[in-house]
mmCIF file of C-alpha atoms and ligand atoms in Angstrom:
data_model
loop_
_atom_site.group_PDB
_atom_site.id
_atom_site.type_symbol
_atom_site.label_atom_id
_atom_site.label_comp_id
_atom_site.label_asym_id
_atom_site.label_seq_id
_atom_site.Cartn_x
_atom_site.Cartn_y
_atom_site.Cartn_z
ATOM 1 C CA MET H 1 -10.416 55.311 -38.168
ATOM 2 C CA ILE H 2 -13.529 53.226 -36.685
ATOM 3 C CA ARG H 3 -16.728 54.288 -38.864
ATOM 4 C CA SER H 4 -19.569 52.564 -37.905
ATOM 5 C CA LEU H 5 -20.533 51.462 -34.412
ATOM 6 C CA GLN H 6 -21.008 47.683 -36.518
ATOM 7 C CA ASP H 7 -17.381 47.608 -36.752
ATOM 8 C CA THR H 8 -15.902 44.964 -35.799
ATOM 9 C CA THR H 9 -12.424 43.388 -34.569
ATOM 10 C CA THR H 10 -10.822 40.040 -35.331
ATOM 11 C CA LEU H 11 -10.258 37.533 -32.484
ATOM 12 C CA HIS H 12 -7.145 35.294 -32.536
ATOM 13 C CA ASN H 13 -9.749 33.120 -34.399
ATOM 14 C CA GLY H 14 -10.551 34.796 -36.884
ATOM 15 C CA ILE H 15 -13.856 35.245 -35.556
ATOM 16 C CA LYS H 16 -15.221 38.888 -35.944
ATOM 17 C CA MET H 17 -16.749 40.569 -33.096
ATOM 18 C CA PRO H 18 -18.112 43.732 -32.810
ATOM 19 C CA LYS H 19 -16.101 47.065 -31.373
ATOM 20 C CA PHE H 20 -18.307 48.586 -29.569
ATOM 21 C CA GLY H 21 -21.955 46.784 -27.761
ATOM 22 C CA LEU H 22 -24.896 46.677 -25.062
ATOM 23 C CA GLY H 23 -23.620 45.185 -21.696
ATOM 24 C CA VAL H 24 -27.045 44.418 -19.201
ATOM 25 C CA TRP H 25 -24.884 44.004 -15.857
ATOM 26 C CA GLN H 26 -27.886 45.058 -13.522
ATOM 27 C CA VAL H 27 -30.596 45.416 -15.698
ATOM 28 C CA LYS H 28 -33.431 44.004 -14.177
ATOM 29 C CA ASP H 29 -34.949 40.666 -15.446
ATOM 30 C CA GLY H 30 -38.418 41.484 -17.866
ATOM 31 C CA ASP H 31 -39.588 44.166 -19.897
ATOM 32 C CA GLU H 32 -36.674 46.146 -18.402
ATOM 33 C CA VAL H 33 -33.737 44.043 -20.620
ATOM 34 C CA VAL H 34 -36.190 42.841 -23.362
ATOM 35 C CA ASN H 35 -36.574 46.249 -23.950
ATOM 36 C CA SER H 36 -32.822 47.737 -23.152
ATOM 37 C CA VAL H 37 -32.283 44.796 -26.210
ATOM 38 C CA LYS H 38 -34.549 46.168 -28.182
ATOM 39 C CA TYR H 39 -34.265 50.006 -28.184
ATOM 40 C CA ALA H 40 -29.484 48.764 -29.282
ATOM 41 C CA ILE H 41 -31.331 46.461 -31.324
ATOM 42 C CA LYS H 42 -32.747 48.889 -33.311
ATOM 43 C CA ALA H 43 -30.136 51.573 -32.717
ATOM 44 C CA GLY H 44 -28.448 49.203 -35.153
ATOM 45 C CA TYR H 45 -26.248 47.645 -31.594
ATOM 46 C CA LYS H 46 -25.101 44.116 -32.675
ATOM 47 C CA SER H 47 -23.989 42.292 -29.572
ATOM 48 C CA ILE H 48 -25.038 42.047 -26.236
ATOM 49 C CA ASP H 49 -22.933 41.313 -23.399
ATOM 50 C CA THR H 50 -25.343 39.012 -20.429
ATOM 51 C CA ALA H 51 -23.327 36.700 -17.763
ATOM 52 C CA ALA H 52 -25.553 33.851 -16.000
ATOM 53 C CA ILE H 53 -25.259 36.096 -12.945
ATOM 54 C CA TYR H 54 -27.392 38.486 -14.433
ATOM 55 C CA LYS H 55 -29.987 36.619 -14.129
ATOM 56 C CA ASN H 56 -31.624 37.878 -17.076
ATOM 57 C CA GLU H 57 -30.753 35.521 -19.619
ATOM 58 C CA ASP H 58 -34.318 34.697 -20.314
ATOM 59 C CA GLY H 59 -34.741 38.552 -21.278
ATOM 60 C CA VAL H 60 -31.603 38.504 -23.555
ATOM 61 C CA GLY H 61 -33.403 35.223 -25.846
ATOM 62 C CA LYS H 62 -36.984 37.148 -25.466
ATOM 63 C CA ALA H 63 -35.381 40.734 -27.339
ATOM 64 C CA ILE H 64 -33.362 38.685 -29.609
ATOM 65 C CA LYS H 65 -36.498 37.420 -31.602
ATOM 66 C CA GLU H 66 -38.745 39.970 -30.725
ATOM 67 C CA ALA H 67 -36.349 42.014 -32.580
ATOM 68 C CA GLY H 68 -36.848 40.074 -35.198
ATOM 69 C CA VAL H 69 -32.951 40.094 -36.728
ATOM 70 C CA PRO H 70 -31.552 36.852 -37.958
ATOM 71 C CA ARG H 71 -29.608 35.225 -35.715
ATOM 72 C CA GLU H 72 -26.166 35.216 -37.594
ATOM 73 C CA GLU H 73 -26.491 38.684 -37.269
ATOM 74 C CA LEU H 74 -26.371 39.346 -34.136
ATOM 75 C CA PHE H 75 -23.240 38.701 -30.787
ATOM 76 C CA ILE H 76 -24.570 37.124 -28.260
ATOM 77 C CA THR H 77 -21.274 36.927 -24.871
ATOM 78 C CA THR H 78 -22.665 34.890 -21.855
ATOM 79 C CA LYS H 79 -20.361 34.158 -18.671
ATOM 80 C CA VAL H 80 -19.472 31.271 -16.658
ATOM 81 C CA TRP H 81 -20.805 31.933 -13.312
ATOM 82 C CA ASN H 82 -17.704 31.085 -9.925
ATOM 83 C CA ALA H 83 -20.565 28.393 -8.361
ATOM 84 C CA ASP H 84 -20.616 25.841 -11.798
ATOM 85 C CA GLN H 85 -16.782 26.545 -12.651
ATOM 86 C CA GLY H 86 -15.045 23.738 -12.308
ATOM 87 C CA TYR H 87 -15.292 21.117 -15.970
ATOM 88 C CA ASP H 88 -18.500 19.200 -15.767
ATOM 89 C CA SER H 89 -20.302 22.014 -14.096
ATOM 90 C CA THR H 90 -19.216 24.103 -16.240
ATOM 91 C CA LEU H 91 -20.281 22.283 -19.426
ATOM 92 C CA ALA H 92 -24.213 21.845 -17.687
ATOM 93 C CA ALA H 93 -23.805 26.068 -17.071
ATOM 94 C CA TYR H 94 -23.360 25.960 -20.639
ATOM 95 C CA GLU H 95 -26.186 24.249 -21.920
ATOM 96 C CA SER H 96 -28.537 25.698 -19.058
ATOM 97 C CA SER H 97 -27.234 29.966 -20.550
ATOM 98 C CA ILE H 98 -28.007 28.764 -24.031
ATOM 99 C CA LYS H 99 -31.540 27.806 -23.416
ATOM 100 C CA LEU H 100 -32.331 30.381 -21.286
ATOM 101 C CA LEU H 101 -31.291 32.718 -24.233
ATOM 102 C CA ASP H 102 -32.908 30.542 -26.852
ATOM 103 C CA VAL H 103 -29.864 30.581 -28.927
ATOM 104 C CA ASP H 104 -28.396 27.495 -30.071
ATOM 105 C CA TYR H 105 -25.086 28.141 -29.594
ATOM 106 C CA VAL H 106 -23.418 31.616 -28.183
ATOM 107 C CA ASP H 107 -20.737 33.928 -29.942
ATOM 108 C CA LEU H 108 -18.553 34.501 -26.948
ATOM 109 C CA TYR H 109 -18.218 32.525 -23.639
ATOM 110 C CA LEU H 110 -16.023 33.361 -21.296
ATOM 111 C CA ILE H 111 -15.055 32.218 -17.650
ATOM 112 C CA HIS H 112 -16.484 35.307 -15.091
ATOM 113 C CA TRP H 113 -14.223 35.496 -12.871
ATOM 114 C CA PRO H 114 -9.993 33.114 -11.446
ATOM 115 C CA VAL H 115 -11.859 31.386 -8.865
ATOM 116 C CA ALA H 116 -8.601 29.942 -7.559
ATOM 117 C CA GLY H 117 -7.985 26.783 -8.072
ATOM 118 C CA LYS H 118 -10.813 25.970 -10.587
ATOM 119 C CA TYR H 119 -10.131 27.988 -13.420
ATOM 120 C CA LYS H 120 -8.124 25.400 -15.468
ATOM 121 C CA ASP H 121 -10.409 23.158 -15.348
ATOM 122 C CA THR H 122 -12.504 25.388 -16.770
ATOM 123 C CA TRP H 123 -11.093 26.312 -19.179
ATOM 124 C CA LYS H 124 -10.455 23.021 -20.755
ATOM 125 C CA ALA H 125 -14.500 22.897 -20.711
ATOM 126 C CA LEU H 126 -13.951 25.616 -22.694
ATOM 127 C CA GLU H 127 -11.850 24.133 -25.013
ATOM 128 C CA LYS H 128 -14.209 22.091 -25.354
ATOM 129 C CA LEU H 129 -17.351 24.107 -25.449
ATOM 130 C CA TYR H 130 -14.849 25.479 -28.665
ATOM 131 C CA ASN H 131 -13.464 21.826 -30.136
ATOM 132 C CA ASP H 132 -17.041 21.070 -30.044
ATOM 133 C CA GLY H 133 -18.148 23.995 -32.695
ATOM 134 C CA LYS H 134 -20.105 24.908 -29.588
ATOM 135 C CA VAL H 135 -19.360 28.324 -29.205
ATOM 136 C CA ARG H 136 -17.308 31.070 -31.732
ATOM 137 C CA ALA H 137 -14.677 32.028 -29.529
ATOM 138 C CA ILE H 138 -13.746 31.765 -25.896
ATOM 139 C CA GLY H 139 -11.995 34.037 -23.487
ATOM 140 C CA VAL H 140 -12.433 35.304 -19.887
ATOM 141 C CA SER H 141 -13.423 37.885 -17.575
ATOM 142 C CA ASN H 142 -11.258 39.283 -14.626
ATOM 143 C CA PHE H 143 -8.696 38.110 -15.361
ATOM 144 C CA HIS H 144 -5.146 39.757 -14.786
ATOM 145 C CA GLN H 145 -1.488 38.704 -15.637
ATOM 146 C CA HIS H 146 -0.514 36.606 -13.693
ATOM 147 C CA HIS H 147 -3.237 34.860 -13.720
ATOM 148 C CA LEU H 148 -3.373 34.318 -17.821
ATOM 149 C CA GLU H 149 0.761 33.636 -17.233
ATOM 150 C CA ASP H 150 -1.125 30.420 -15.455
ATOM 151 C CA LEU H 151 -3.783 29.118 -17.428
ATOM 152 C CA LEU H 152 -2.067 29.894 -21.564
ATOM 153 C CA ALA H 153 1.076 27.621 -19.412
ATOM 154 C CA ASN H 154 -1.189 24.368 -20.221
ATOM 155 C CA ALA H 155 -3.771 26.203 -21.886
ATOM 156 C CA GLU H 156 -4.341 23.619 -25.470
ATOM 157 C CA ILE H 157 -5.944 27.732 -26.241
ATOM 158 C CA ALA H 158 -5.497 31.238 -25.911
ATOM 159 C CA PRO H 159 -8.524 33.121 -25.040
ATOM 160 C CA MET H 160 -9.907 35.250 -27.381
ATOM 161 C CA VAL H 161 -11.036 38.776 -25.530
ATOM 162 C CA ASN H 162 -9.626 39.511 -21.477
ATOM 163 C CA GLN H 163 -13.167 41.483 -20.599
ATOM 164 C CA ILE H 164 -12.030 44.026 -17.414
ATOM 165 C CA GLU H 165 -13.072 46.865 -15.701
ATOM 166 C CA LEU H 166 -11.561 49.805 -17.814
ATOM 167 C CA HIS H 167 -11.979 53.450 -17.543
ATOM 168 C CA PRO H 168 -10.901 56.569 -17.693
ATOM 169 C CA LEU H 169 -9.279 55.891 -13.891
ATOM 170 C CA LEU H 170 -8.813 53.057 -13.915
ATOM 171 C CA SER H 171 -6.942 52.154 -17.639
ATOM 172 C CA GLN H 172 -4.947 49.008 -17.330
ATOM 173 C CA VAL H 173 -1.923 50.309 -19.475
ATOM 174 C CA GLU H 174 -0.042 46.784 -18.142
ATOM 175 C CA LEU H 175 -2.869 44.792 -18.481
ATOM 176 C CA ARG H 176 -3.316 45.661 -22.098
ATOM 177 C CA THR H 177 -0.295 45.673 -23.406
ATOM 178 C CA PHE H 178 0.158 42.025 -21.952
ATOM 179 C CA CYS H 179 -2.492 40.838 -23.872
ATOM 180 C CA GLU H 180 -2.103 42.552 -27.040
ATOM 181 C CA SER H 181 1.263 40.895 -26.857
ATOM 182 C CA LYS H 182 -0.309 37.250 -26.581
ATOM 183 C CA GLY H 183 -3.106 38.069 -28.878
ATOM 184 C CA ILE H 184 -5.970 39.403 -26.629
ATOM 185 C CA LYS H 185 -8.379 41.224 -26.873
ATOM 186 C CA VAL H 186 -9.716 43.551 -24.082
ATOM 187 C CA GLU H 187 -12.987 44.588 -23.347
ATOM 188 C CA ALA H 188 -13.570 47.010 -20.740
ATOM 189 C CA TRP H 189 -16.726 46.676 -18.548
ATOM 190 C CA SER H 190 -18.396 49.800 -17.062
ATOM 191 C CA PRO H 191 -16.117 51.487 -19.563
ATOM 192 C CA LEU H 192 -18.622 54.425 -17.793
ATOM 193 C CA GLY H 193 -17.274 53.880 -14.418
ATOM 194 C CA SER H 194 -20.432 52.768 -13.446
ATOM 195 C CA GLY H 195 -21.908 56.834 -14.628
ATOM 196 C CA LYS H 196 -18.714 56.963 -11.708
ATOM 197 C CA LEU H 197 -17.216 59.232 -14.547
ATOM 198 C CA LEU H 198 -20.289 61.535 -16.199
ATOM 199 C CA ASP H 199 -19.515 64.460 -14.297
ATOM 200 C CA ASN H 200 -15.751 64.771 -14.546
ATOM 201 C CA PRO H 201 -14.889 68.359 -15.212
ATOM 202 C CA VAL H 202 -11.538 67.165 -17.626
ATOM 203 C CA ILE H 203 -13.636 65.103 -19.772
ATOM 204 C CA LYS H 204 -16.701 67.994 -19.735
ATOM 205 C CA GLU H 205 -14.734 70.352 -21.286
ATOM 206 C CA VAL H 206 -12.950 68.061 -24.152
ATOM 207 C CA ALA H 207 -16.630 66.853 -24.511
ATOM 208 C CA ASP H 208 -17.437 70.160 -25.266
ATOM 209 C CA LYS H 209 -15.324 71.011 -27.456
ATOM 210 C CA TYR H 210 -16.425 68.637 -29.343
ATOM 211 C CA ASN H 211 -20.317 69.105 -29.065
ATOM 212 C CA LYS H 212 -20.137 65.786 -27.262
ATOM 213 C CA THR H 213 -20.957 63.744 -24.017
ATOM 214 C CA VAL H 214 -18.901 62.706 -21.671
ATOM 215 C CA ALA H 215 -20.461 59.290 -22.130
ATOM 216 C CA GLN H 216 -19.561 59.161 -25.830
ATOM 217 C CA VAL H 217 -15.671 61.009 -25.103
ATOM 218 C CA ILE H 218 -15.274 58.133 -22.847
ATOM 219 C CA LEU H 219 -16.633 55.567 -25.250
ATOM 220 C CA ARG H 220 -14.591 57.266 -27.975
ATOM 221 C CA TRP H 221 -11.514 56.981 -25.764
ATOM 222 C CA ASP H 222 -11.933 52.772 -25.592
ATOM 223 C CA LEU H 223 -12.667 52.903 -29.640
ATOM 224 C CA GLN H 224 -8.842 54.981 -30.818
ATOM 225 C CA HIS H 225 -7.435 52.263 -28.121
ATOM 226 C CA ASP H 226 -8.671 49.164 -29.210
ATOM 227 C CA ILE H 227 -10.911 48.303 -26.702
ATOM 228 C CA ILE H 228 -14.056 46.398 -27.436
ATOM 229 C CA THR H 229 -17.009 48.274 -24.816
ATOM 230 C CA ILE H 230 -20.596 47.556 -23.981
ATOM 231 C CA PRO H 231 -21.996 51.115 -21.761
ATOM 232 C CA LYS H 232 -24.903 49.147 -20.341
ATOM 233 C CA SER H 233 -28.220 51.331 -20.265
ATOM 234 C CA THR H 234 -32.088 50.486 -19.712
ATOM 235 C CA LYS H 235 -32.875 54.550 -21.283
ATOM 236 C CA GLU H 236 -34.046 55.024 -25.206
ATOM 237 C CA HIS H 237 -32.338 57.700 -25.784
ATOM 238 C CA ARG H 238 -28.592 56.982 -23.502
ATOM 239 C CA ILE H 239 -28.761 53.830 -25.813
ATOM 240 C CA ILE H 240 -28.629 55.936 -28.976
ATOM 241 C CA GLU H 241 -26.434 58.391 -27.593
ATOM 242 C CA ASN H 242 -23.608 55.945 -26.629
ATOM 243 C CA ALA H 243 -23.938 54.588 -30.195
ATOM 244 C CA ALA H 244 -23.435 58.421 -31.743
ATOM 245 C CA ILE H 245 -19.239 58.312 -31.181
ATOM 246 C CA PHE H 246 -18.185 56.874 -34.992
ATOM 247 C CA ASP H 247 -18.710 60.676 -36.357
ATOM 248 C CA PHE H 248 -16.238 62.709 -34.152
ATOM 249 C CA GLU H 249 -11.798 61.709 -33.605
ATOM 250 C CA LEU H 250 -10.537 62.260 -30.153
ATOM 251 C CA SER H 251 -7.231 64.220 -31.223
ATOM 252 C CA ALA H 252 -3.687 63.317 -29.565
ATOM 253 C CA ASP H 253 -3.692 65.427 -27.376
ATOM 254 C CA ASP H 254 -7.155 64.737 -25.885
ATOM 255 C CA MET H 255 -6.539 60.922 -25.212
ATOM 256 C CA ALA H 256 -3.506 62.262 -23.839
ATOM 257 C CA ILE H 257 -5.773 64.549 -21.749
ATOM 258 C CA ILE H 258 -8.282 61.481 -20.874
ATOM 259 C CA ASP H 259 -5.202 58.754 -20.150
ATOM 260 C CA GLY H 260 -3.780 60.939 -17.920
ATOM 261 C CA LEU H 261 -6.331 60.162 -15.146
ATOM 262 C CA ASN H 262 -5.912 57.002 -14.540
ATOM 263 C CA LYS H 263 -5.550 56.214 -10.084
ATOM 264 C CA ASN H 264 -5.900 52.976 -10.700
ATOM 265 C CA GLU H 265 -9.758 53.157 -8.745
ATOM 266 C CA ARG H 266 -11.610 50.449 -8.932
ATOM 267 C CA THR H 267 -16.063 50.894 -9.417
ATOM 268 C CA GLY H 268 -15.717 46.503 -8.726
ATOM 269 C CA SER H 269 -13.559 44.270 -7.294
ATOM 270 C CA ASP H 270 -10.528 43.602 -7.277
ATOM 271 C CA PRO H 271 -9.464 39.712 -8.895
ATOM 272 C CA ASP H 272 -7.397 38.815 -6.573
ATOM 273 C CA ASN H 273 -9.665 40.141 -4.372
ATOM 274 C CA PHE H 274 -13.024 39.521 -4.239
ATOM 275 C CA ASN H 275 -15.429 36.383 -2.199
ATOM 276 C CA PHE H 276 -17.915 35.984 -4.623
HETATM 277 P P1 A2P M 1 -29.501 53.895 -17.198
HETATM 278 O O1 A2P M 1 -28.753 52.604 -17.255
HETATM 279 O O2 A2P M 1 -30.189 54.530 -16.199
HETATM 280 O O3 A2P M 1 -28.966 54.877 -18.262
HETATM 281 P P2 A2P M 1 -21.417 51.863 -17.439
HETATM 282 O O4 A2P M 1 -21.520 51.277 -18.920
HETATM 283 O O5 A2P M 1 -20.176 52.078 -16.977
HETATM 284 O O6 A2P M 1 -21.723 50.179 -15.770
HETATM 285 O O7 A2P M 1 -22.000 52.778 -16.291
HETATM 286 C C1 A2P M 1 -23.558 52.968 -16.948
HETATM 287 C C2 A2P M 1 -24.293 53.149 -15.827
HETATM 288 O O8 A2P M 1 -24.522 54.622 -16.668
HETATM 289 C C3 A2P M 1 -25.777 53.045 -15.465
HETATM 290 O O9 A2P M 1 -26.994 53.564 -14.322
HETATM 291 C C4 A2P M 1 -26.087 53.538 -16.772
HETATM 292 O O10 A2P M 1 -27.608 54.875 -16.355
HETATM 293 C C5 A2P M 1 -25.518 55.349 -16.899
HETATM 294 N N1 A2P M 1 -25.261 55.638 -17.998
HETATM 295 C C6 A2P M 1 -25.231 54.855 -19.685
HETATM 296 N N2 A2P M 1 -25.341 55.622 -19.980
HETATM 297 C C7 A2P M 1 -25.381 57.181 -19.633
HETATM 298 C C8 A2P M 1 -25.325 58.565 -20.884
HETATM 299 N N3 A2P M 1 -25.378 58.542 -21.893
HETATM 300 N N4 A2P M 1 -26.057 58.858 -19.784
HETATM 301 C C9 A2P M 1 -26.083 59.276 -18.486
HETATM 302 N N5 A2P M 1 -25.874 57.566 -17.819
HETATM 303 C C10 A2P M 1 -25.169 56.394 -18.270
#
């Protein structure tokens, strides 16, 4: 039973990562991101997920300072952008991210997308950052099974996390099973299907039974599947709503109903076919 929004999952190197956090993709730098992160920390969130390409690391850092919580109580994730991939450029990108975030280290550093011909060198740089004690955990994002197999063939350290698009219309069962077999934790981006799933009538019917919202049911479905989840919102009431998922449990039947919604339908790019 998952009891609180501070509950953690243990990565394969022993580091504990919160199962639930705030994503800040498409949140504007400045007041918007500063406020979102502060609302979340005030509501008890411990984990914040950003990326260099979101161009809001600066604001995330400002919010962390203003929130006044000890740095070590938080779990900060950021990601190396595609244009910075390669060994030396990744090391430089990391320095730039921690400077913007104004922190001494990040908890989890991810390769944002599997850029062909580059992600293995990028991974070597992440391994160096990890071995040098600069990051507490390293991982990837948007990696299919074949990308992971290719990476694992030469890796000294296996990724601790694979952050992928995952929601009830794209439940990624095969990739989840593969990751589990390799000790890689799965983290969902756009867990609400970028908002597209919020009027889904099947989930609404389930939600009504528990007196919960569609968003809460989807996020609870993630947790019960051992999927780390990081919904994005800029609104304080939704940031609070999204975290109120630790006081109910979906039955096996209701989990199966939501599992049955999968259509392999993406809202974002396919990692085998992206042009950025
Ligand atoms: P907003 O930031 O205006 O709250 P995802 O995490 O899947 O990318 O979904 C994020 C989208 O869903 C954003 O557009 C966000 O809008 C919206 N959203 C987040 N939480 C909720 C909620 N509890 N109810 C309704 N919309 C939500």
